Amino acid sequence: MVRAGLTPARIVAAAADLADEVGFENVTLSALARHFGVKDASLYSHVRNLDDLRTRLALFAGAELIDRIAVAVAGRAGKDALAAFAGAYRQYALERPGRYAATQIRMDQALIAASPDFRRTAEITYGMLRAYGLEEPDLTDAVRLLRSTFHGYCALEATGGFGAARDVQKSWDKAVDALHITLEHWPREGTHTDD
């Protein structure tokens, strides 16, 4: 246990490790205080409360996730970029479950708008999708499709929700293939016909 040198960054990094060990929902200021060998009150000069800590943890984990994705998609386009993006996302979700859970919390929109990491996430994600020729509002719809597919798959995989004998990786690869086909043939806004 280390008492000296508490900083917001050290506290958030310890919270991230704790989240991966015990689950994001089980991270408390008391548990972190025990980790550092201090009283709970010692943490309040660095973080306001548990919500502040969780928000900082979400920002920290979001930055880690987009760093991984950026490295994976660098120099790639189309299906290759999509597969690399998806693979980096899934790997992070499975390797860092508590941190990943933190990235899913609802956050203040002003805080999101001010975050350079959230802007970078949007730039990388939207840049990948623009290679499919998508523009707004189709870009937002496509982002929502990818996020819900990736998150849903990772959540089910993490809890053992896939019980069939089929290899989970093979199903993941098929899901990415299907997303690629969908993106290539995206029903553009304004092209719908009423029957």
GROMACS .gro file of C-alpha atoms in nm:
model
  195
    1MET     CA    1   0.000   0.000   0.000
    2VAL     CA    2   0.130   0.341  -0.099
    3ARG     CA    3   0.029   0.650   0.098
    4ALA     CA    4   0.233   0.929  -0.057
    5GLY     CA    5   0.187   1.102  -0.388
    6LEU     CA    6  -0.187   1.083  -0.441
    7THR     CA    7  -0.292   1.256  -0.760
    8PRO     CA    8  -0.612   1.241  -0.963
    9ALA     CA    9  -0.425   1.045  -1.233
   10ARG     CA   10  -0.296   0.784  -0.985
   11ILE     CA   11  -0.640   0.748  -0.831
   12VAL     CA   12  -0.808   0.700  -1.168
   13ALA     CA   13  -0.545   0.446  -1.281
   14ALA     CA   14  -0.598   0.251  -0.957
   15ALA     CA   15  -0.975   0.272  -1.008
   16ALA     CA   16  -0.930   0.133  -1.361
   17ASP     CA   17  -0.732  -0.164  -1.229
   18LEU     CA   18  -0.988  -0.220  -0.955
   19ALA     CA   19  -1.273  -0.205  -1.208
   20ASP     CA   20  -1.111  -0.482  -1.410
   21GLU     CA   21  -1.067  -0.693  -1.094
   22VAL     CA   22  -1.404  -0.649  -0.924
   23GLY     CA   23  -1.630  -0.487  -1.184
   24PHE     CA   24  -1.695  -0.123  -1.259
   25GLU     CA   25  -2.010  -0.114  -1.046
   26ASN     CA   26  -1.808  -0.229  -0.742
   27VAL     CA   27  -1.549   0.050  -0.756
   28THR     CA   28  -1.589   0.268  -0.446
   29LEU     CA   29  -1.393   0.546  -0.285
   30SER     CA   30  -1.356   0.330   0.027
   31ALA     CA   31  -1.194   0.049  -0.172
   32LEU     CA   32  -0.953   0.295  -0.333
   33ALA     CA   33  -0.871   0.452   0.003
   34ARG     CA   34  -0.783   0.105   0.135
   35HIS     CA   35  -0.564   0.045  -0.169
   36PHE     CA   36  -0.367   0.363  -0.100
   37GLY     CA   37  -0.363   0.313   0.277
   38VAL     CA   38  -0.546   0.637   0.348
   39LYS     CA   39  -0.882   0.742   0.487
   40ASP     CA   40  -1.168   0.805   0.243
   41ALA     CA   41  -1.151   1.178   0.314
   42SER     CA   42  -0.796   1.191   0.170
   43LEU     CA   43  -0.935   1.118  -0.175
   44TYR     CA   44  -1.178   1.410  -0.172
   45SER     CA   45  -0.905   1.664  -0.238
   46HIS     CA   46  -0.845   1.483  -0.572
   47VAL     CA   47  -1.195   1.370  -0.678
   48ARG     CA   48  -1.525   1.531  -0.576
   49ASN     CA   49  -1.727   1.214  -0.524
   50LEU     CA   50  -1.797   0.871  -0.672
   51ASP     CA   51  -1.971   1.017  -0.978
   52ASP     CA   52  -1.669   1.236  -1.049
   53LEU     CA   53  -1.440   0.933  -1.016
   54ARG     CA   54  -1.657   0.727  -1.251
   55THR     CA   55  -1.664   1.006  -1.507
   56ARG     CA   56  -1.286   1.039  -1.492
   57LEU     CA   57  -1.256   0.662  -1.527
   58ALA     CA   58  -1.486   0.667  -1.830
   59LEU     CA   59  -1.270   0.934  -1.994
   60PHE     CA   60  -0.952   0.741  -1.909
   61ALA     CA   61  -1.087   0.415  -2.050
   62GLY     CA   62  -1.231   0.585  -2.357
   63ALA     CA   63  -0.888   0.729  -2.434
   64GLU     CA   64  -0.728   0.385  -2.397
   65LEU     CA   65  -0.988   0.228  -2.624
   66ILE     CA   66  -0.953   0.485  -2.902
   67ASP     CA   67  -0.573   0.460  -2.881
   68ARG     CA   68  -0.600   0.088  -2.953
   69ILE     CA   69  -0.849   0.141  -3.233
   70ALA     CA   70  -0.637   0.417  -3.391
   71VAL     CA   71  -0.332   0.191  -3.405
   72ALA     CA   72  -0.540  -0.094  -3.550
   73VAL     CA   73  -0.702   0.109  -3.830
   74ALA     CA   74  -0.399   0.320  -3.928
   75GLY     CA   75  -0.342   0.295  -4.303
   76ARG     CA   76  -0.648   0.078  -4.363
   77ALA     CA   77  -0.975   0.142  -4.542
   78GLY     CA   78  -1.303  -0.031  -4.618
   79LYS     CA   79  -1.352  -0.383  -4.487
   80ASP     CA   80  -0.992  -0.404  -4.366
   81ALA     CA   81  -1.041  -0.095  -4.147
   82LEU     CA   82  -1.379  -0.216  -4.024
   83ALA     CA   83  -1.236  -0.554  -3.922
   84ALA     CA   84  -0.940  -0.389  -3.747
   85PHE     CA   85  -1.168  -0.143  -3.567
   86ALA     CA   86  -1.404  -0.420  -3.459
   87GLY     CA   87  -1.120  -0.646  -3.347
   88ALA     CA   88  -0.955  -0.376  -3.135
   89TYR     CA   89  -1.291  -0.288  -2.979
   90ARG     CA   90  -1.369  -0.649  -2.892
   91GLN     CA   91  -1.022  -0.721  -2.759
   92TYR     CA   92  -1.037  -0.421  -2.526
   93ALA     CA   93  -1.387  -0.514  -2.404
   94LEU     CA   94  -1.278  -0.868  -2.321
   95GLU     CA   95  -0.934  -0.787  -2.177
   96ARG     CA   96  -1.044  -0.483  -1.974
   97PRO     CA   97  -1.404  -0.557  -1.871
   98GLY     CA   98  -1.428  -0.301  -1.591
   99ARG     CA   99  -1.271  -0.024  -1.794
  100TYR     CA  100  -1.491  -0.115  -2.089
  101ALA     CA  101  -1.801  -0.097  -1.868
  102ALA     CA  102  -1.693   0.254  -1.771
  103THR     CA  103  -1.699   0.360  -2.137
  104GLN     CA  104  -2.069   0.277  -2.151
  105ILE     CA  105  -2.191   0.517  -1.882
  106ARG     CA  106  -2.405   0.816  -1.970
  107MET     CA  107  -2.205   1.139  -1.951
  108ASP     CA  108  -2.280   1.508  -1.965
  109GLN     CA  109  -2.289   1.621  -2.329
  110ALA     CA  110  -2.086   1.934  -2.253
  111LEU     CA  111  -1.809   1.719  -2.105
  112ILE     CA  112  -1.815   1.494  -2.410
  113ALA     CA  113  -1.797   1.793  -2.644
  114ALA     CA  114  -1.496   1.931  -2.453
  115SER     CA  115  -1.304   1.602  -2.455
  116PRO     CA  116  -1.029   1.572  -2.717
  117ASP     CA  117  -1.048   1.193  -2.687
  118PHE     CA  118  -1.418   1.191  -2.771
  119ARG     CA  119  -1.350   1.416  -3.069
  120ARG     CA  120  -1.073   1.179  -3.178
  121THR     CA  121  -1.310   0.884  -3.139
  122ALA     CA  122  -1.565   1.056  -3.361
  123GLU     CA  123  -1.301   1.150  -3.619
  124ILE     CA  124  -1.166   0.797  -3.646
  125THR     CA  125  -1.508   0.631  -3.650
  126TYR     CA  126  -1.664   0.874  -3.894
  127GLY     CA  127  -1.352   0.871  -4.110
  128MET     CA  128  -1.373   0.493  -4.142
  129LEU     CA  129  -1.741   0.516  -4.235
  130ARG     CA  130  -1.690   0.797  -4.488
  131ALA     CA  131  -1.485   0.546  -4.689
  132TYR     CA  132  -1.821   0.377  -4.749
  133GLY     CA  133  -1.954   0.701  -4.897
  134LEU     CA  134  -2.178   0.782  -4.601
  135GLU     CA  135  -2.281   1.136  -4.507
  136GLU     CA  136  -2.509   1.265  -4.231
  137PRO     CA  137  -2.759   1.155  -4.111
  138ASP     CA  138  -2.655   0.812  -4.239
  139LEU     CA  139  -2.320   0.841  -4.059
  140THR     CA  140  -2.491   0.869  -3.721
  141ASP     CA  141  -2.721   0.578  -3.802
  142ALA     CA  142  -2.423   0.365  -3.907
  143VAL     CA  143  -2.229   0.454  -3.590
  144ARG     CA  144  -2.528   0.346  -3.382
  145LEU     CA  145  -2.551   0.017  -3.571
  146LEU     CA  146  -2.181  -0.059  -3.520
  147ARG     CA  147  -2.180   0.039  -3.154
  148SER     CA  148  -2.490  -0.164  -3.071
  149THR     CA  149  -2.359  -0.466  -3.262
  150PHE     CA  150  -2.011  -0.455  -3.110
  151HIS     CA  151  -2.137  -0.385  -2.759
  152GLY     CA  152  -2.410  -0.646  -2.773
  153TYR     CA  153  -2.175  -0.913  -2.903
  154CYS     CA  154  -1.907  -0.834  -2.645
  155ALA     CA  155  -2.159  -0.824  -2.359
  156LEU     CA  156  -2.299  -1.163  -2.455
  157GLU     CA  157  -1.955  -1.314  -2.506
  158ALA     CA  158  -1.827  -1.183  -2.172
  159THR     CA  159  -2.115  -1.345  -1.983
  160GLY     CA  160  -2.095  -1.677  -2.168
  161GLY     CA  161  -2.413  -1.600  -2.360
  162PHE     CA  162  -2.311  -1.796  -2.670
  163GLY     CA  163  -2.379  -2.160  -2.590
  164ALA     CA  164  -2.381  -2.313  -2.939
  165ALA     CA  165  -2.089  -2.526  -3.052
  166ARG     CA  166  -2.003  -2.279  -3.332
  167ASP     CA  167  -1.669  -2.105  -3.269
  168VAL     CA  168  -1.736  -1.756  -3.132
  169GLN     CA  169  -1.455  -1.603  -3.341
  170LYS     CA  170  -1.606  -1.745  -3.661
  171SER     CA  171  -1.941  -1.590  -3.573
  172TRP     CA  172  -1.768  -1.259  -3.499
  173ASP     CA  173  -1.596  -1.268  -3.838
  174LYS     CA  174  -1.932  -1.335  -4.007
  175ALA     CA  175  -2.088  -1.044  -3.816
  176VAL     CA  176  -1.811  -0.812  -3.940
  177ASP     CA  177  -1.860  -0.944  -4.295
  178ALA     CA  178  -2.233  -0.875  -4.267
  179LEU     CA  179  -2.169  -0.523  -4.137
  180HIS     CA  180  -1.934  -0.457  -4.427
  181ILE     CA  181  -2.198  -0.569  -4.678
  182THR     CA  182  -2.458  -0.357  -4.501
  183LEU     CA  183  -2.234  -0.050  -4.510
  184GLU     CA  184  -2.158  -0.102  -4.880
  185HIS     CA  185  -2.531  -0.116  -4.956
  186TRP     CA  186  -2.649   0.135  -4.699
  187PRO     CA  187  -3.001   0.265  -4.764
  188ARG     CA  188  -2.916   0.634  -4.802
  189GLU     CA  189  -3.139   0.894  -4.638
  190GLY     CA  190  -3.401   1.009  -4.888
  191THR     CA  191  -3.382   0.696  -5.104
  192HIS     CA  192  -3.656   0.503  -4.924
  193THR     CA  193  -3.964   0.417  -5.122
  194ASP     CA  194  -4.305   0.369  -4.968
  195ASP     CA  195  -4.495   0.062  -5.076
   0.00000   0.00000   0.00000
